[in-house]
PDB file of C-alpha atoms in Angstrom:
ATOM      1  CA  MET A 141     -34.899  -7.625 -58.117  1.00 30.00           C
ATOM      2  CA  LEU A 142     -31.346  -7.933 -59.455  1.00 34.00           C
ATOM      3  CA  ILE A 143     -28.713  -9.638 -57.305  1.00 38.00           C
ATOM      4  CA  HIS A 144     -25.057  -9.083 -58.155  1.00 39.00           C
ATOM      5  CA  MET A 145     -23.203 -12.357 -57.605  1.00 40.00           C
ATOM      6  CA  GLU A 146     -20.047 -10.619 -56.340  1.00 41.00           C
ATOM      7  CA  ASP A 147     -22.198  -9.210 -53.530  1.00 42.00           C
ATOM      8  CA  VAL A 148     -23.693 -12.627 -52.862  1.00 43.00           C
ATOM      9  CA  SER A 149     -20.421 -14.568 -52.842  1.00 42.00           C
ATOM     10  CA  GLY A 150     -18.914 -12.139 -50.348  1.00 42.00           C
ATOM     11  CA  ALA A 151     -21.607 -13.094 -47.839  1.00 39.00           C
ATOM     12  CA  PHE A 152     -20.322 -16.661 -47.795  1.00 43.00           C
ATOM     13  CA  LYS A 153     -16.845 -15.624 -46.728  1.00 44.00           C
ATOM     14  CA  GLU A 154     -17.873 -13.899 -43.533  1.00 43.00           C
ATOM     15  CA  SER A 155     -17.467 -15.755 -40.274  1.00 52.00           C
ATOM     16  CA  ASP A 156     -21.114 -15.091 -39.395  1.00 65.00           C
ATOM     17  CA  SER A 157     -22.328 -17.104 -42.394  1.00 72.00           C
ATOM     18  CA  TYR A 158     -22.553 -20.165 -40.171  1.00 70.00           C
ATOM     19  CA  ALA A 159     -24.592 -20.612 -37.011  1.00 70.00           C
ATOM     20  CA  ASP A 160     -23.001 -21.828 -33.784  1.00 63.00           C
ATOM     21  CA  ASN A 161     -23.897 -25.401 -34.737  1.00 67.00           C
ATOM     22  CA  GLY A 162     -21.674 -25.151 -37.856  1.00 70.00           C
ATOM     23  CA  LYS A 163     -24.572 -25.070 -40.335  1.00 78.00           C
ATOM     24  CA  LEU A 164     -24.985 -22.436 -43.028  1.00 78.00           C
ATOM     25  CA  ARG A 165     -27.574 -19.838 -42.025  1.00 80.00           C
ATOM     26  CA  GLY A 166     -31.060 -20.542 -43.425  1.00 84.00           C
ATOM     27  CA  ASP A 167     -31.181 -17.453 -45.626  1.00 86.00           C
ATOM     28  CA  LEU A 168     -27.820 -18.365 -47.161  1.00 83.00           C
ATOM     29  CA  GLN A 169     -28.952 -21.961 -47.696  1.00 85.00           C
ATOM     30  CA  ALA A 170     -31.900 -20.576 -49.685  1.00 89.00           C
ATOM     31  CA  LEU A 171     -29.562 -18.367 -51.700  1.00 89.00           C
ATOM     32  CA  LYS A 172     -27.280 -21.360 -52.329  1.00 87.00           C
ATOM     33  CA  GLY A 173     -30.285 -23.322 -53.650  1.00 90.00           C
ATOM     34  CA  LEU A 174     -31.258 -20.434 -55.908  1.00 91.00           C
ATOM     35  CA  ALA A 175     -27.706 -20.226 -57.300  1.00 89.00           C
ATOM     36  CA  GLU A 176     -27.639 -23.990 -57.926  1.00 90.00           C
ATOM     37  CA  ASP A 177     -31.010 -23.844 -59.714  1.00 92.00           C
ATOM     38  CA  ALA A 178     -29.876 -20.894 -61.830  1.00 90.00           C
ATOM     39  CA  ALA A 179     -26.709 -22.754 -62.885  1.00 89.00           C
ATOM     40  CA  ARG A 180     -28.710 -25.875 -63.709  1.00 92.00           C
ATOM     41  CA  LEU A 181     -31.198 -23.934 -65.841  1.00 92.00           C
ATOM     42  CA  VAL A 182     -28.646 -21.584 -67.442  1.00 91.00           C
ATOM     43  CA  PRO A 183     -25.282 -23.425 -67.536  1.00 89.00           C
ATOM     44  CA  GLU A 184     -23.457 -20.239 -68.558  1.00 88.00           C
ATOM     45  CA  LEU A 185     -24.116 -18.919 -65.041  1.00 86.00           C
ATOM     46  CA  ALA A 186     -22.218 -21.772 -63.369  1.00 83.00           C
ATOM     47  CA  PRO A 187     -18.857 -19.972 -63.191  1.00 80.00           C
ATOM     48  CA  LEU A 188     -20.533 -16.846 -61.837  1.00 84.00           C
ATOM     49  CA  VAL A 189     -22.292 -18.654 -58.989  1.00 81.00           C
ATOM     50  CA  ALA A 190     -19.598 -21.261 -58.273  1.00 80.00           C
ATOM     51  CA  ALA A 191     -18.477 -19.596 -55.036  1.00 76.00           C
ATOM     52  CA  VAL A 192     -22.052 -19.709 -53.759  1.00 80.00           C
ATOM     53  CA  SER A 193     -23.005 -23.164 -54.975  1.00 81.00           C
ATOM     54  CA  ASP A 194     -19.709 -24.709 -53.767  1.00 77.00           C
ATOM     55  CA  THR A 195     -20.226 -23.406 -50.245  1.00 80.00           C
ATOM     56  CA  PRO A 196     -20.731 -26.318 -47.848  1.00 79.00           C
ATOM     57  CA  VAL A 197     -24.012 -26.438 -45.930  1.00 80.00           C
ATOM     58  CA  GLU A 198     -22.123 -27.635 -42.874  1.00 78.00           C
ATOM     59  CA  LEU A 199     -18.575 -26.834 -41.791  1.00 71.00           C
ATOM     60  CA  PRO A 200     -16.256 -29.828 -41.599  1.00 66.00           C
ATOM     61  CA  PRO A 201     -15.047 -30.775 -38.105  1.00 69.00           C
ATOM     62  CA  ALA A 202     -11.923 -28.931 -36.926  1.00 69.00           C
ATOM     63  CA  GLY A 203      -9.879 -32.158 -36.932  1.00 75.00           C
ATOM     64  CA  GLU A 204     -10.669 -32.719 -40.592  1.00 79.00           C
ATOM     65  CA  LEU A 205      -9.735 -29.124 -41.419  1.00 78.00           C
ATOM     66  CA  ARG A 206      -6.442 -29.450 -39.545  1.00 82.00           C
ATOM     67  CA  ALA A 207      -5.678 -32.644 -41.466  1.00 85.00           C
ATOM     68  CA  ARG A 208      -6.433 -30.864 -44.762  1.00 83.00           C
ATOM     69  CA  ALA A 209      -4.180 -27.949 -43.777  1.00 85.00           C
ATOM     70  CA  GLU A 210      -1.348 -30.298 -42.831  1.00 89.00           C
ATOM     71  CA  ALA A 211      -1.799 -32.219 -46.087  1.00 89.00           C
ATOM     72  CA  LEU A 212      -1.416 -28.934 -47.986  1.00 87.00           C
ATOM     73  CA  VAL A 213       1.798 -28.195 -46.098  1.00 89.00           C
ATOM     74  CA  ALA A 214       3.163 -31.644 -46.921  1.00 91.00           C
ATOM     75  CA  GLU A 215       2.200 -31.343 -50.584  1.00 89.00           C
ATOM     76  CA  TYR A 216       3.453 -27.802 -51.171  1.00 88.00           C
ATOM     77  CA  GLY A 217       6.362 -27.917 -48.723  1.00 90.00           C
ATOM     78  CA  ALA A 218       8.175 -30.719 -50.532  1.00 92.00           C
ATOM     79  CA  PRO A 219      11.798 -29.900 -51.390  1.00 93.00           C
ATOM     80  CA  LEU A 220      12.285 -27.647 -54.384  1.00 93.00           C
ATOM     81  CA  PRO A 221      14.858 -28.093 -57.129  1.00 94.00           C
ATOM     82  CA  GLU A 222      17.931 -25.853 -57.058  1.00 92.00           C
ATOM     83  CA  GLY A 223      18.392 -22.785 -59.231  1.00 92.00           C
ATOM     84  CA  ASP A 224      15.780 -21.244 -61.447  1.00 94.00           C
ATOM     85  CA  ALA A 225      13.894 -24.547 -61.671  1.00 95.00           C
ATOM     86  CA  GLY A 226      13.226 -24.104 -57.945  1.00 95.00           C
ATOM     87  CA  LEU A 227      12.011 -20.543 -58.484  1.00 94.00           C
ATOM     88  CA  ILE A 228       9.670 -21.650 -61.248  1.00 95.00           C
ATOM     89  CA  GLU A 229       8.330 -24.553 -59.197  1.00 95.00           C
ATOM     90  CA  ALA A 230       7.884 -22.352 -56.103  1.00 95.00           C
ATOM     91  CA  GLU A 231       5.848 -19.878 -58.162  1.00 94.00           C
ATOM     92  CA  ARG A 232       3.701 -22.672 -59.593  1.00 93.00           C
ATOM     93  CA  ARG A 233       3.056 -24.073 -56.119  1.00 93.00           C
ATOM     94  CA  LEU A 234       2.305 -20.624 -54.723  1.00 91.00           C
ATOM     95  CA  HIS A 235      -0.365 -19.951 -57.329  1.00 88.00           C
ATOM     96  CA  GLU A 236      -1.851 -23.423 -56.881  1.00 88.00           C
ATOM     97  CA  LEU A 237      -1.825 -23.271 -53.078  1.00 87.00           C
ATOM     98  CA  ASP A 238      -3.421 -19.836 -52.682  1.00 85.00           C
ATOM     99  CA  PRO A 239      -7.006 -20.744 -53.740  1.00 83.00           C
ATOM    100  CA  ARG A 240      -6.830 -23.963 -51.721  1.00 83.00           C
ATOM    101  CA  ARG A 241      -5.664 -21.974 -48.685  1.00 82.00           C
ATOM    102  CA  LEU A 242      -8.509 -19.496 -49.154  1.00 80.00           C
ATOM    103  CA  ALA A 243     -11.055 -22.317 -49.372  1.00 77.00           C
ATOM    104  CA  LEU A 244      -9.679 -23.735 -46.137  1.00 76.00           C
ATOM    105  CA  ARG A 245      -9.884 -20.297 -44.497  1.00 72.00           C
ATOM    106  CA  ASP A 246     -13.486 -19.872 -45.623  1.00 66.00           C
ATOM    107  CA  ASN A 247     -14.406 -23.173 -43.982  1.00 64.00           C
ATOM    108  CA  SER A 248     -12.568 -22.663 -40.700  1.00 65.00           C
ATOM    109  CA  PRO A 249     -13.187 -20.012 -38.089  1.00 63.00           C
ATOM    110  CA  GLU A 250     -10.034 -21.144 -36.236  1.00 70.00           C
ATOM    111  CA  GLU A 251      -7.031 -18.936 -36.972  1.00 75.00           C
ATOM    112  CA  GLU A 252      -4.659 -21.678 -35.800  1.00 75.00           C
ATOM    113  CA  ILE A 253      -5.812 -23.993 -38.619  1.00 76.00           C
ATOM    114  CA  THR A 254      -5.809 -21.388 -41.359  1.00 76.00           C
ATOM    115  CA  SER A 255      -2.350 -20.135 -40.388  1.00 84.00           C
ATOM    116  CA  ILE A 256      -0.888 -23.592 -41.119  1.00 86.00           C
ATOM    117  CA  ALA A 257      -1.539 -23.240 -44.864  1.00 84.00           C
ATOM    118  CA  PHE A 258      -0.772 -19.512 -44.824  1.00 86.00           C
ATOM    119  CA  ASN A 259       2.681 -20.213 -43.367  1.00 89.00           C
ATOM    120  CA  ALA A 260       3.352 -22.737 -46.155  1.00 90.00           C
ATOM    121  CA  MET A 261       2.482 -20.049 -48.688  1.00 89.00           C
ATOM    122  CA  CYS A 262       4.791 -17.589 -46.928  1.00 89.00           C
ATOM    123  CA  ARG A 263       7.673 -20.079 -47.107  1.00 91.00           C
ATOM    124  CA  LEU A 264       7.190 -20.402 -50.876  1.00 92.00           C
ATOM    125  CA  ASP A 265       7.079 -16.627 -51.222  1.00 91.00           C
ATOM    126  CA  GLU A 266      10.241 -16.298 -49.148  1.00 92.00           C
ATOM    127  CA  ARG A 267      11.998 -18.843 -51.361  1.00 91.00           C
ATOM    128  CA  ILE A 268      11.120 -16.785 -54.438  1.00 92.00           C
ATOM    129  CA  ALA A 269      12.263 -13.581 -52.748  1.00 90.00           C
ATOM    130  CA  THR A 270      15.597 -14.883 -51.438  1.00 91.00           C
ATOM    131  CA  MET A 271      16.824 -17.350 -54.064  1.00 91.00           C
ATOM    132  CA  PRO A 272      18.979 -15.644 -56.726  1.00 91.00           C
ATOM    133  CA  ALA A 273      17.814 -15.872 -60.330  1.00 92.00           C
ATOM    134  CA  THR A 274      20.346 -17.062 -62.901  1.00 92.00           C
ATOM    135  CA  THR A 275      18.310 -16.903 -66.110  1.00 91.00           C
ATOM    136  CA  LEU A 276      15.668 -14.692 -67.678  1.00 92.00           C
ATOM    137  CA  ALA A 277      13.025 -17.247 -66.654  1.00 92.00           C
ATOM    138  CA  GLY A 278      14.092 -16.932 -63.016  1.00 92.00           C
ATOM    139  CA  ALA A 279      14.169 -13.147 -63.280  1.00 91.00           C
ATOM    140  CA  ALA A 280      10.607 -13.237 -64.655  1.00 92.00           C
ATOM    141  CA  VAL A 281       9.470 -15.239 -61.610  1.00 93.00           C
ATOM    142  CA  LYS A 282      11.009 -12.701 -59.245  1.00 90.00           C
ATOM    143  CA  LEU A 283       9.549  -9.755 -61.153  1.00 92.00           C
ATOM    144  CA  ARG A 284       6.061 -11.344 -61.184  1.00 90.00           C
ATOM    145  CA  ARG A 285       6.356 -11.709 -57.413  1.00 90.00           C
ATOM    146  CA  LEU A 286       7.247  -8.031 -57.059  1.00 88.00           C
ATOM    147  CA  LEU A 287       4.246  -7.109 -59.212  1.00 87.00           C
ATOM    148  CA  HIS A 288       1.791  -9.407 -57.426  1.00 84.00           C
ATOM    149  CA  PRO A 289      -1.077  -7.206 -56.184  1.00 80.00           C
ATOM    150  CA  GLU A 290      -1.079  -8.718 -52.660  1.00 78.00           C
ATOM    151  CA  LEU A 291       2.431 -10.089 -52.134  1.00 77.00           C
ATOM    152  CA  GLY A 292       4.438  -7.555 -54.081  1.00 81.00           C
ATOM    153  CA  MET A 293       5.547  -4.003 -53.686  1.00 81.00           C
ATOM    154  CA  THR A 294       3.523  -0.832 -53.848  1.00 79.00           C
ATOM    155  CA  SER A 295       4.205   1.946 -56.315  1.00 74.00           C
ATOM    156  CA  ASN A 296       6.153   5.044 -55.342  1.00 76.00           C
ATOM    157  CA  GLY A 297       5.433   6.862 -58.579  1.00 77.00           C
ATOM    158  CA  GLU A 298       2.534   6.869 -60.993  1.00 80.00           C
ATOM    159  CA  ASN A 299       4.519   5.087 -63.741  1.00 82.00           C
ATOM    160  CA  ASP A 300       6.516   2.636 -61.600  1.00 81.00           C
ATOM    161  CA  LEU A 301       4.240  -0.370 -61.994  1.00 81.00           C
ATOM    162  CA  SER A 302       3.613   0.138 -65.703  1.00 83.00           C
ATOM    163  CA  CYS A 303       7.387   0.395 -66.220  1.00 83.00           C
ATOM    164  CA  LEU A 304       7.954  -2.868 -64.348  1.00 86.00           C
ATOM    165  CA  HIS A 305       5.187  -4.587 -66.331  1.00 86.00           C
ATOM    166  CA  GLN A 306       6.934  -3.490 -69.540  1.00 87.00           C
ATOM    167  CA  ILE A 307      10.235  -4.922 -68.284  1.00 89.00           C
ATOM    168  CA  LEU A 308       8.489  -8.164 -67.365  1.00 88.00           C
ATOM    169  CA  ALA A 309       6.996  -8.432 -70.867  1.00 89.00           C
ATOM    170  CA  VAL A 310      10.476  -8.153 -72.426  1.00 90.00           C
ATOM    171  CA  ILE A 311      11.974 -10.682 -70.016  1.00 90.00           C
ATOM    172  CA  GLN A 312       9.143 -13.174 -70.608  1.00 88.00           C
ATOM    173  CA  ARG A 313       9.405 -12.768 -74.382  1.00 89.00           C
ATOM    174  CA  GLU A 314      13.178 -13.254 -74.336  1.00 88.00           C
ATOM    175  CA  ALA A 315      13.001 -16.185 -71.902  1.00 84.00           C
ATOM    176  CA  ARG A 316      10.854 -18.296 -74.244  1.00 81.00           C
ATOM    177  CA  PRO A 317      12.782 -21.121 -75.939  1.00 67.00           C
TER     178      PRO A 317
END
């Protein structure tokens, strides 16, 4: 029997992965053990099963999750530099915060807790969207935001996105020191 890990890892993101007592369902605990054993025996599999093997057996208490969410807001909500340095730093923070926010969401069934980190991410995105760029490096940040598959715009024509990607490549090449 062949198990595709992308199918397996998706099971760990569903809210029904944990029982009412906050513990990972028994069948998923067994799958987690299998993934851990596979990674131990074949180290090349480790990145493929990381989402499964990193899944906690028990959800942290809500208070701990709230504290983690608030710590993320404090860390990523610190003041940004002015100008394009602020755009570049906001983009860096946005890309660093997103996987941490998703991990928090996967461990918390409470929307109130997960929205804390999501709102911090939205503030960074808004900063990128509203702050004017003054250099090619700043323009590249704004264009990458527009082209982001989840945060950015959708295409109106079949060649729109490829055209914008070509423009971004020129801007990034020219922006290098």
